[in-house]
mmCIF file of C-alpha atoms in Angstrom:
data_model
loop_
_atom_site.group_PDB
_atom_site.id
_atom_site.type_symbol
_atom_site.label_atom_id
_atom_site.label_comp_id
_atom_site.label_asym_id
_atom_site.label_seq_id
_atom_site.Cartn_x
_atom_site.Cartn_y
_atom_site.Cartn_z
ATOM 1 C CA MET A 1 128.229 -6.426 -15.120
ATOM 2 C CA ARG A 2 129.162 -7.185 -12.015
ATOM 3 C CA ALA A 3 131.366 -3.522 -11.932
ATOM 4 C CA ALA A 4 128.432 -1.754 -13.451
ATOM 5 C CA GLY A 5 126.495 -2.724 -10.749
ATOM 6 C CA CYS A 6 124.674 -5.800 -11.478
ATOM 7 C CA GLU A 7 123.781 -8.629 -8.912
ATOM 8 C CA ILE A 8 125.244 -11.431 -10.322
ATOM 9 C CA VAL A 9 122.717 -14.819 -9.518
ATOM 10 C CA VAL A 10 123.987 -17.012 -11.576
ATOM 11 C CA GLU A 11 128.037 -16.676 -13.207
ATOM 12 C CA ALA A 12 128.427 -16.968 -17.161
ATOM 13 C CA LYS A 13 131.547 -19.507 -16.767
ATOM 14 C CA ASP A 14 129.280 -22.439 -14.672
ATOM 15 C CA LEU A 15 127.638 -22.085 -17.967
ATOM 16 C CA ALA A 16 130.329 -22.772 -20.499
ATOM 17 C CA VAL A 17 130.554 -25.830 -21.806
ATOM 18 C CA VAL A 18 130.221 -27.042 -25.524
ATOM 19 C CA GLY A 19 129.571 -30.090 -27.428
ATOM 20 C CA ILE A 20 126.287 -32.453 -27.092
ATOM 21 C CA THR A 21 127.682 -35.375 -25.219
ATOM 22 C CA GLU A 22 129.690 -32.677 -22.978
ATOM 23 C CA ILE A 23 126.726 -30.747 -22.274
ATOM 24 C CA LEU A 24 124.692 -33.782 -20.991
ATOM 25 C CA SER A 25 127.187 -34.553 -18.348
ATOM 26 C CA HIS A 26 126.805 -31.234 -16.893
ATOM 27 C CA LEU A 27 122.799 -31.103 -17.442
ATOM 28 C CA ALA A 28 122.447 -31.359 -13.701
ATOM 29 C CA THR A 29 124.827 -28.433 -12.604
ATOM 30 C CA ILE A 30 122.940 -26.381 -15.840
ATOM 31 C CA LEU A 31 119.327 -26.990 -14.883
ATOM 32 C CA GLY A 32 120.000 -25.761 -11.082
ATOM 33 C CA LEU A 33 121.499 -22.971 -12.463
ATOM 34 C CA TYR A 34 118.425 -22.164 -14.929
ATOM 35 C CA ARG A 35 115.744 -22.918 -11.586
ATOM 36 C CA LYS A 36 117.802 -20.497 -9.685
ATOM 37 C CA LEU A 37 117.991 -17.608 -11.827
ATOM 38 C CA ILE A 38 113.924 -17.925 -12.584
ATOM 39 C CA ARG A 39 113.284 -18.466 -9.103
ATOM 40 C CA ALA A 40 115.205 -14.494 -8.810
ATOM 41 C CA ALA A 41 113.648 -12.862 -11.723
ATOM 42 C CA ASP A 42 110.031 -13.966 -9.684
ATOM 43 C CA GLU A 43 111.393 -12.603 -6.774
ATOM 44 C CA LYS A 44 112.857 -9.694 -8.397
ATOM 45 C CA ARG A 45 110.272 -8.995 -11.410
ATOM 46 C CA PRO A 46 111.797 -7.115 -13.892
ATOM 47 C CA ALA A 47 110.700 -4.558 -15.876
ATOM 48 C CA LEU A 48 112.261 -5.998 -19.036
ATOM 49 C CA ALA A 49 114.981 -9.574 -19.489
ATOM 50 C CA ILE A 50 118.064 -9.137 -21.748
ATOM 51 C CA VAL A 51 119.482 -12.424 -22.537
ATOM 52 C CA ILE A 52 123.056 -12.486 -24.477
ATOM 53 C CA ASP A 53 124.227 -15.384 -26.203
ATOM 54 C CA SER A 54 124.106 -19.061 -24.753
ATOM 55 C CA PRO A 55 121.305 -20.242 -26.799
ATOM 56 C CA ALA A 56 120.617 -23.536 -25.007
ATOM 57 C CA PHE A 57 120.018 -21.884 -21.949
ATOM 58 C CA ASN A 58 118.802 -18.463 -22.527
ATOM 59 C CA TRP A 59 115.816 -19.511 -25.016
ATOM 60 C CA ARG A 60 114.467 -21.427 -22.211
ATOM 61 C CA VAL A 61 115.186 -17.847 -20.293
ATOM 62 C CA ALA A 62 113.174 -16.228 -22.331
ATOM 63 C CA ARG A 63 110.437 -18.372 -22.576
ATOM 64 C CA GLN A 64 110.151 -17.970 -18.791
ATOM 65 C CA MET A 65 110.300 -14.560 -19.033
ATOM 66 C CA ARG A 66 107.446 -14.171 -21.830
ATOM 67 C CA LYS A 67 105.214 -16.670 -19.465
ATOM 68 C CA ARG A 68 105.414 -13.786 -16.787
ATOM 69 C CA GLY A 69 104.445 -10.982 -19.375
ATOM 70 C CA ILE A 70 108.780 -9.878 -18.667
ATOM 71 C CA PRO A 71 109.713 -8.509 -22.154
ATOM 72 C CA VAL A 72 112.321 -10.028 -23.753
ATOM 73 C CA VAL A 73 115.350 -8.360 -25.823
ATOM 74 C CA TYR A 74 118.048 -11.040 -27.262
ATOM 75 C CA TYR A 75 121.276 -9.355 -27.603
ATOM 76 C CA VAL A 76 123.958 -11.237 -29.647
ATOM 77 C CA CYS A 77 121.257 -13.878 -30.986
ATOM 78 C CA PRO A 78 121.559 -17.379 -31.586
ATOM 79 C CA GLN A 79 123.724 -18.579 -34.517
ATOM 80 C CA PHE A 80 120.271 -20.432 -35.956
ATOM 81 C CA TRP A 81 121.553 -19.757 -39.396
ATOM 82 C CA ALA A 82 124.013 -21.832 -39.318
ATOM 83 C CA TRP A 83 122.221 -25.545 -37.640
ATOM 84 C CA ARG A 84 118.850 -25.811 -36.617
ATOM 85 C CA GLN A 85 116.682 -22.860 -39.059
ATOM 86 C CA GLY A 86 113.834 -23.739 -37.270
ATOM 87 C CA ARG A 87 114.882 -22.645 -34.389
ATOM 88 C CA VAL A 88 114.121 -19.423 -35.364
ATOM 89 C CA LYS A 89 110.317 -19.992 -34.174
ATOM 90 C CA LEU A 90 111.706 -19.743 -30.539
ATOM 91 C CA LEU A 91 112.720 -16.247 -31.443
ATOM 92 C CA ARG A 92 109.919 -15.481 -32.989
ATOM 93 C CA LYS A 93 107.553 -16.541 -30.392
ATOM 94 C CA TYR A 94 109.133 -15.525 -27.074
ATOM 95 C CA VAL A 95 111.928 -12.787 -28.047
ATOM 96 C CA ASN A 96 110.827 -8.929 -28.733
ATOM 97 C CA LYS A 97 113.507 -7.658 -30.172
ATOM 98 C CA ALA A 98 116.448 -9.305 -31.460
ATOM 99 C CA LEU A 99 119.938 -7.340 -31.593
ATOM 100 C CA VAL A 100 122.171 -8.906 -34.108
ATOM 101 C CA ILE A 101 126.312 -8.203 -34.328
ATOM 102 C CA PHE A 102 126.919 -9.646 -37.927
ATOM 103 C CA PRO A 103 125.441 -7.896 -41.019
ATOM 104 C CA PHE A 104 123.854 -11.044 -42.626
ATOM 105 C CA GLU A 105 121.866 -11.812 -40.013
ATOM 106 C CA GLU A 106 119.109 -8.447 -39.685
ATOM 107 C CA ARG A 107 118.016 -9.948 -43.218
ATOM 108 C CA PHE A 108 117.705 -13.662 -41.970
ATOM 109 C CA TYR A 109 116.098 -12.825 -39.124
ATOM 110 C CA ARG A 110 113.361 -10.457 -40.778
ATOM 111 C CA ASP A 111 113.014 -12.516 -43.771
ATOM 112 C CA ARG A 112 111.304 -15.286 -40.539
ATOM 113 C CA GLY A 113 109.380 -12.888 -38.870
ATOM 114 C CA VAL A 114 111.651 -11.294 -35.986
ATOM 115 C CA ASP A 115 112.228 -8.395 -35.280
ATOM 116 C CA ALA A 116 116.053 -7.849 -35.709
ATOM 117 C CA THR A 117 118.148 -4.867 -36.002
ATOM 118 C CA PHE A 118 122.302 -5.120 -36.511
ATOM 119 C CA VAL A 119 123.880 -3.146 -33.782
ATOM 120 C CA GLY A 120 127.686 -3.427 -35.105
ATOM 121 C CA HIS A 121 130.026 -5.960 -33.166
ATOM 122 C CA PRO A 122 131.394 -4.838 -30.256
ATOM 123 C CA LEU A 123 134.803 -5.238 -30.976
ATOM 124 C CA ALA A 124 134.469 -3.808 -34.582
ATOM 125 C CA ASP A 125 136.218 -0.367 -32.485
ATOM 126 C CA LEU A 126 138.745 -2.138 -30.703
ATOM 127 C CA PRO A 127 141.686 0.160 -31.491
ATOM 128 C CA ALA A 128 144.939 -0.805 -31.882
ATOM 129 C CA PRO A 129 147.223 -1.840 -28.524
ATOM 130 C CA LYS A 130 149.051 1.460 -27.781
ATOM 131 C CA ILE A 131 151.738 -0.698 -26.336
ATOM 132 C CA THR A 132 155.011 -0.515 -28.588
ATOM 133 C CA ARG A 133 156.446 -3.866 -29.856
ATOM 134 C CA GLU A 134 159.449 -3.455 -27.525
ATOM 135 C CA ASP A 135 157.988 -2.743 -24.682
ATOM 136 C CA TYR A 136 155.482 -5.749 -25.143
ATOM 137 C CA ALA A 137 158.815 -7.849 -25.592
ATOM 138 C CA ALA A 138 160.381 -6.279 -22.312
ATOM 139 C CA GLU A 139 157.243 -7.102 -20.666
ATOM 140 C CA ASN A 140 156.727 -10.590 -21.689
ATOM 141 C CA GLN A 141 159.965 -12.093 -21.862
ATOM 142 C CA LEU A 142 160.098 -12.119 -25.571
ATOM 143 C CA ASP A 143 163.010 -12.271 -28.541
ATOM 144 C CA ALA A 144 161.741 -9.096 -29.933
ATOM 145 C CA ALA A 145 164.413 -9.922 -33.022
ATOM 146 C CA LYS A 146 161.933 -12.819 -33.933
ATOM 147 C CA GLN A 147 158.832 -12.939 -35.321
ATOM 148 C CA TRP A 148 155.932 -14.478 -33.218
ATOM 149 C CA ILE A 149 152.903 -15.938 -33.422
ATOM 150 C CA THR A 150 150.142 -16.138 -31.214
ATOM 151 C CA LEU A 151 148.491 -19.801 -30.477
ATOM 152 C CA MET A 152 144.843 -19.414 -29.163
ATOM 153 C CA PRO A 153 143.318 -23.042 -28.364
ATOM 154 C CA GLY A 154 139.911 -21.943 -26.809
ATOM 155 C CA SER A 155 138.500 -20.460 -23.329
ATOM 156 C CA ARG A 156 136.970 -23.881 -22.452
ATOM 157 C CA ARG A 157 138.916 -26.285 -20.817
ATOM 158 C CA LYS A 158 137.406 -29.419 -22.747
ATOM 159 C CA GLU A 159 137.897 -27.406 -26.155
ATOM 160 C CA VAL A 160 141.463 -26.731 -25.114
ATOM 161 C CA ARG A 161 142.310 -30.320 -24.128
ATOM 162 C CA MET A 162 141.148 -30.986 -27.750
ATOM 163 C CA ASN A 163 143.089 -28.382 -29.552
ATOM 164 C CA LEU A 164 145.903 -27.684 -27.740
ATOM 165 C CA PRO A 165 148.277 -31.053 -28.369
ATOM 166 C CA ALA A 166 148.130 -30.277 -32.086
ATOM 167 C CA ILE A 167 148.571 -27.026 -32.300
ATOM 168 C CA LEU A 168 151.652 -27.539 -29.796
ATOM 169 C CA GLU A 169 152.934 -29.995 -32.304
ATOM 170 C CA ALA A 170 152.681 -27.521 -35.087
ATOM 171 C CA ALA A 171 154.753 -25.133 -32.923
ATOM 172 C CA ASP A 172 157.411 -27.520 -32.290
ATOM 173 C CA ARG A 173 157.264 -28.358 -36.013
ATOM 174 C CA LEU A 174 157.740 -24.512 -37.051
ATOM 175 C CA GLY A 175 160.774 -24.314 -34.930
ATOM 176 C CA GLY A 176 162.566 -22.055 -32.715
ATOM 177 C CA GLY A 177 162.766 -18.995 -35.148
ATOM 178 C CA TYR A 178 159.738 -18.280 -33.749
ATOM 179 C CA GLU A 179 158.265 -17.197 -30.735
ATOM 180 C CA PHE A 180 154.856 -18.281 -29.656
ATOM 181 C CA LEU A 181 152.291 -16.308 -27.471
ATOM 182 C CA MET A 182 149.605 -18.082 -25.655
ATOM 183 C CA PRO A 183 146.548 -15.572 -24.423
ATOM 184 C CA VAL A 184 145.269 -16.602 -21.342
ATOM 185 C CA ALA A 185 141.523 -16.704 -21.059
ATOM 186 C CA ARG A 186 139.951 -15.722 -18.074
ATOM 187 C CA THR A 187 137.931 -18.670 -18.077
ATOM 188 C CA LEU A 188 141.139 -21.169 -17.980
ATOM 189 C CA GLY A 189 144.065 -20.016 -15.883
ATOM 190 C CA ALA A 190 147.864 -19.959 -16.264
ATOM 191 C CA SER A 191 148.081 -22.953 -14.163
ATOM 192 C CA PHE A 192 145.667 -24.861 -16.463
ATOM 193 C CA LEU A 193 147.613 -24.547 -19.585
ATOM 194 C CA ARG A 194 151.463 -24.568 -17.884
ATOM 195 C CA GLU A 195 150.155 -27.899 -16.952
ATOM 196 C CA LEU A 196 148.974 -29.462 -20.593
ATOM 197 C CA ILE A 197 151.811 -27.917 -21.585
ATOM 198 C CA ALA A 198 154.279 -29.611 -19.881
ATOM 199 C CA ALA A 199 152.476 -33.092 -19.622
ATOM 200 C CA ARG A 200 152.734 -32.911 -23.689
ATOM 201 C CA SER A 201 156.268 -32.530 -23.120
ATOM 202 C CA THR A 202 156.237 -35.673 -20.898
ATOM 203 C CA GLN A 203 154.208 -37.955 -23.031
ATOM 204 C CA THR A 204 156.391 -37.404 -26.492
ATOM 205 C CA ARG A 205 159.670 -37.161 -23.714
ATOM 206 C CA ARG A 206 161.218 -34.426 -26.148
ATOM 207 C CA PRO A 207 163.358 -31.796 -24.142
ATOM 208 C CA VAL A 208 161.371 -28.616 -22.953
ATOM 209 C CA SER A 209 162.679 -26.170 -25.829
ATOM 210 C CA LEU A 210 159.152 -25.617 -26.244
ATOM 211 C CA GLN A 211 158.223 -25.202 -22.981
ATOM 212 C CA SER A 212 160.109 -22.401 -22.969
ATOM 213 C CA ASN A 213 159.028 -21.205 -25.846
ATOM 214 C CA VAL A 214 155.695 -20.955 -25.492
ATOM 215 C CA HIS A 215 154.915 -17.980 -22.901
ATOM 216 C CA LEU A 216 151.396 -17.171 -21.396
ATOM 217 C CA VAL A 217 150.694 -13.906 -21.718
ATOM 218 C CA ALA A 218 147.445 -11.996 -20.051
ATOM 219 C CA GLU A 219 145.638 -10.683 -23.174
ATOM 220 C CA ALA A 220 145.295 -11.607 -26.914
ATOM 221 C CA LEU A 221 145.182 -7.899 -28.224
ATOM 222 C CA PRO A 222 148.730 -7.005 -28.297
ATOM 223 C CA ALA A 223 149.604 -10.820 -28.439
ATOM 224 C CA LEU A 224 147.077 -10.498 -32.231
ATOM 225 C CA HIS A 225 148.826 -7.371 -33.060
ATOM 226 C CA HIS A 226 152.453 -7.681 -32.720
ATOM 227 C CA SER A 227 152.317 -10.864 -34.001
ATOM 228 C CA ARG A 228 153.014 -12.357 -37.558
ATOM 229 C CA ALA A 229 150.196 -14.861 -37.797
ATOM 230 C CA ALA A 230 148.080 -17.240 -35.328
ATOM 231 C CA ILE A 231 146.624 -20.146 -35.083
ATOM 232 C CA VAL A 232 143.217 -19.737 -33.593
ATOM 233 C CA ALA A 233 140.475 -22.221 -32.169
ATOM 234 C CA SER A 234 136.801 -21.337 -33.804
ATOM 235 C CA GLY A 235 135.008 -18.639 -32.222
ATOM 236 C CA THR A 236 135.138 -15.199 -31.063
ATOM 237 C CA ALA A 237 139.140 -15.287 -31.107
ATOM 238 C CA THR A 238 138.794 -15.405 -34.778
ATOM 239 C CA VAL A 239 136.621 -12.072 -34.644
ATOM 240 C CA GLU A 240 139.212 -9.942 -32.826
ATOM 241 C CA ALA A 241 142.114 -11.375 -35.132
ATOM 242 C CA ALA A 242 140.404 -9.963 -38.166
ATOM 243 C CA ILE A 243 139.968 -6.531 -36.280
ATOM 244 C CA MET A 244 144.102 -7.237 -35.574
ATOM 245 C CA GLY A 245 144.473 -7.860 -38.915
ATOM 246 C CA THR A 246 146.348 -10.795 -38.096
ATOM 247 C CA PRO A 247 146.566 -13.444 -40.574
ATOM 248 C CA PHE A 248 145.898 -16.643 -39.556
ATOM 249 C CA VAL A 249 144.409 -20.206 -39.608
ATOM 250 C CA MET A 250 141.354 -21.349 -38.255
ATOM 251 C CA VAL A 251 141.394 -25.018 -36.475
ATOM 252 C CA TYR A 252 138.472 -26.834 -34.519
ATOM 253 C CA ARG A 253 138.083 -30.136 -33.129
ATOM 254 C CA VAL A 254 135.049 -31.710 -30.873
ATOM 255 C CA SER A 255 134.160 -35.449 -29.780
ATOM 256 C CA PRO A 256 133.736 -37.758 -32.772
ATOM 257 C CA LEU A 257 130.289 -38.472 -31.540
ATOM 258 C CA THR A 258 129.763 -34.335 -31.579
ATOM 259 C CA TYR A 259 130.487 -34.226 -34.776
ATOM 260 C CA ALA A 260 128.743 -37.250 -36.301
ATOM 261 C CA LEU A 261 125.759 -35.778 -34.316
ATOM 262 C CA GLY A 262 126.003 -32.016 -35.978
ATOM 263 C CA LYS A 263 127.743 -32.238 -38.871
ATOM 264 C CA PRO A 264 124.110 -33.168 -40.942
ATOM 265 C CA ARG A 265 122.695 -30.270 -39.417
ATOM 266 C CA VAL A 266 125.416 -27.204 -40.526
ATOM 267 C CA LYS A 267 124.118 -25.144 -42.743
ATOM 268 C CA VAL A 268 126.375 -22.498 -44.270
ATOM 269 C CA ALA A 269 129.396 -23.233 -45.836
ATOM 270 C CA TYR A 270 131.800 -21.954 -43.755
ATOM 271 C CA PHE A 271 132.891 -22.477 -39.907
ATOM 272 C CA ALA A 272 135.037 -19.660 -39.817
ATOM 273 C CA MET A 273 133.282 -16.213 -39.167
ATOM 274 C CA VAL A 274 135.419 -14.247 -40.710
ATOM 275 C CA ASN A 275 134.762 -16.578 -43.976
ATOM 276 C CA LEU A 276 131.056 -16.359 -43.447
ATOM 277 C CA ILE A 277 130.739 -12.645 -43.388
ATOM 278 C CA ALA A 278 133.019 -12.354 -46.650
ATOM 279 C CA GLU A 279 131.110 -14.841 -48.243
ATOM 280 C CA GLU A 280 134.223 -16.420 -49.749
ATOM 281 C CA GLU A 281 137.155 -18.688 -47.591
ATOM 282 C CA ILE A 282 139.437 -15.898 -47.020
ATOM 283 C CA VAL A 283 141.494 -17.841 -44.046
ATOM 284 C CA PRO A 284 142.132 -21.855 -44.258
ATOM 285 C CA GLU A 285 139.823 -23.749 -42.029
ATOM 286 C CA LEU A 286 141.194 -27.028 -40.428
ATOM 287 C CA VAL A 287 137.989 -28.568 -38.461
ATOM 288 C CA GLN A 288 137.927 -31.988 -37.657
ATOM 289 C CA HIS A 289 139.541 -34.385 -39.658
ATOM 290 C CA LYS A 290 141.307 -31.349 -41.509
ATOM 291 C CA PHE A 291 142.867 -30.130 -38.268
ATOM 292 C CA THR A 292 146.094 -32.350 -38.526
ATOM 293 C CA VAL A 293 149.459 -30.818 -37.523
ATOM 294 C CA GLU A 294 150.439 -31.092 -41.326
ATOM 295 C CA ASN A 295 148.287 -28.958 -42.189
ATOM 296 C CA ILE A 296 148.411 -26.216 -39.513
ATOM 297 C CA VAL A 297 152.725 -26.303 -40.697
ATOM 298 C CA ALA A 298 151.900 -25.988 -43.996
ATOM 299 C CA GLU A 299 148.986 -23.447 -44.148
ATOM 300 C CA MET A 300 151.180 -21.182 -41.874
ATOM 301 C CA ASN A 301 153.957 -21.663 -43.843
ATOM 302 C CA ARG A 302 152.131 -19.775 -46.714
ATOM 303 C CA ILE A 303 150.692 -17.248 -45.055
ATOM 304 C CA ILE A 304 154.188 -15.875 -42.472
ATOM 305 C CA PRO A 305 156.128 -14.967 -45.573
ATOM 306 C CA ASP A 306 155.789 -12.106 -47.574
ATOM 307 C CA GLY A 307 153.414 -13.023 -51.114
ATOM 308 C CA GLU A 308 149.918 -13.217 -51.938
ATOM 309 C CA PRO A 309 148.581 -15.507 -50.193
ATOM 310 C CA ARG A 310 149.464 -13.251 -46.588
ATOM 311 C CA THR A 311 148.462 -10.019 -49.245
ATOM 312 C CA ARG A 312 145.151 -11.010 -49.717
ATOM 313 C CA ILE A 313 143.948 -12.343 -45.985
ATOM 314 C CA ILE A 314 145.260 -9.014 -44.896
ATOM 315 C CA ASP A 315 143.255 -7.012 -47.706
ATOM 316 C CA ARG A 316 140.200 -9.343 -47.096
ATOM 317 C CA LEU A 317 140.539 -8.821 -43.498
ATOM 318 C CA ALA A 318 140.025 -5.276 -43.808
ATOM 319 C CA ALA A 319 136.977 -5.654 -45.445
ATOM 320 C CA VAL A 320 135.209 -8.027 -42.649
ATOM 321 C CA LYS A 321 136.084 -5.302 -40.605
ATOM 322 C CA THR A 322 134.851 -2.621 -41.987
ATOM 323 C CA ARG A 323 131.380 -4.859 -42.593
ATOM 324 C CA LEU A 324 130.919 -5.116 -38.894
ATOM 325 C CA LYS A 325 130.362 -1.839 -38.870
ATOM 326 C CA ASP A 326 128.248 -0.829 -41.931
ATOM 327 C CA GLY A 327 124.788 -0.223 -41.353
ATOM 328 C CA ARG A 328 125.119 0.800 -37.800
ATOM 329 C CA GLY A 329 124.597 4.409 -38.216
ATOM 330 C CA GLY A 330 126.479 7.057 -36.412
ATOM 331 C CA ASP A 331 129.490 6.789 -34.041
ATOM 332 C CA ALA A 332 127.810 5.207 -31.433
ATOM 333 C CA HIS A 333 129.271 1.978 -30.214
ATOM 334 C CA PRO A 334 127.365 -1.277 -30.857
ATOM 335 C CA ALA A 335 126.907 -1.794 -26.823
ATOM 336 C CA GLU A 336 125.832 2.192 -26.859
ATOM 337 C CA ALA A 337 123.512 1.320 -29.867
ATOM 338 C CA ALA A 338 121.987 -1.809 -28.210
ATOM 339 C CA ALA A 339 121.531 0.179 -25.031
ATOM 340 C CA GLU A 340 119.402 3.239 -26.883
ATOM 341 C CA ILE A 341 117.108 0.593 -28.031
ATOM 342 C CA ILE A 342 117.062 -0.754 -24.703
ATOM 343 C CA LEU A 343 116.408 2.114 -22.635
ATOM 344 C CA LYS A 344 113.566 3.148 -25.093
ATOM 345 C CA MET A 345 111.559 -0.540 -24.847
ATOM 346 C CA ILE A 346 111.247 0.663 -20.975
#
């Protein structure tokens, strides 16, 4: 957005907090950023407000915009279908147009009085990376003769601290016959991940062999594309893995209090987005108490070798990718389809 000429008033990374208890500890900062953004809107008087994702923050922004007579578009809508469905009334009250990125969302929101349009998922048209396996291996000092496994513990520091230790332990147990690739999320930084990996080696008093076997890489898509399988924390990364056709195990853990407070509110059968889209469990879901080293290793040993479990996942992931495109019409990229709708409103 900055490269496109947008004036950045509040950085999105400063709002990247996950979990109920975690948000409480950052509440003062978040409120300060919220007030800063509303003051900027009062000064600039925009013709239209486009809010993207981040529902806890953005529905409040939408409410303030509507109070000022500024039309609101919500792109990448809140997942109110997953929990707190009663909050759909917030969209109905404060949002003029909802642009949704999952095929089942359009009907869900329209049935509840929200003007929603499915524009396609922004990642659905991602092409396979052009770099060859050999060139990628040379670029990242990888052994091309070994099978590779991508590790994606999340994009926020809190969730990485919760997820990474068990992922590293599972990688350790899978053994030195694999190369492990860990893409560095822009919100984290390589030094943060290196410190966690080194700390684990110190705490477990094990040799540093795993440290040398985990390679931090710049981008997720080439790593996923060239990997045999992956261990992926719940979130957008699961969609990236699906688009690349990489079999994976989904993992996730939050604080016990956050889980206890949130679990009764969950209204969906699955946690992984690919499973929700497919309406069946394509990839294994290891959440909270099921997220153990033993379970990760067992599931990875099912999907890494050739055979029916692996073939089934690959076939179902291809079907999910098709669903993410269906209903859009034409060859426009989802972002272009969203932009056309927004421009017509202006």
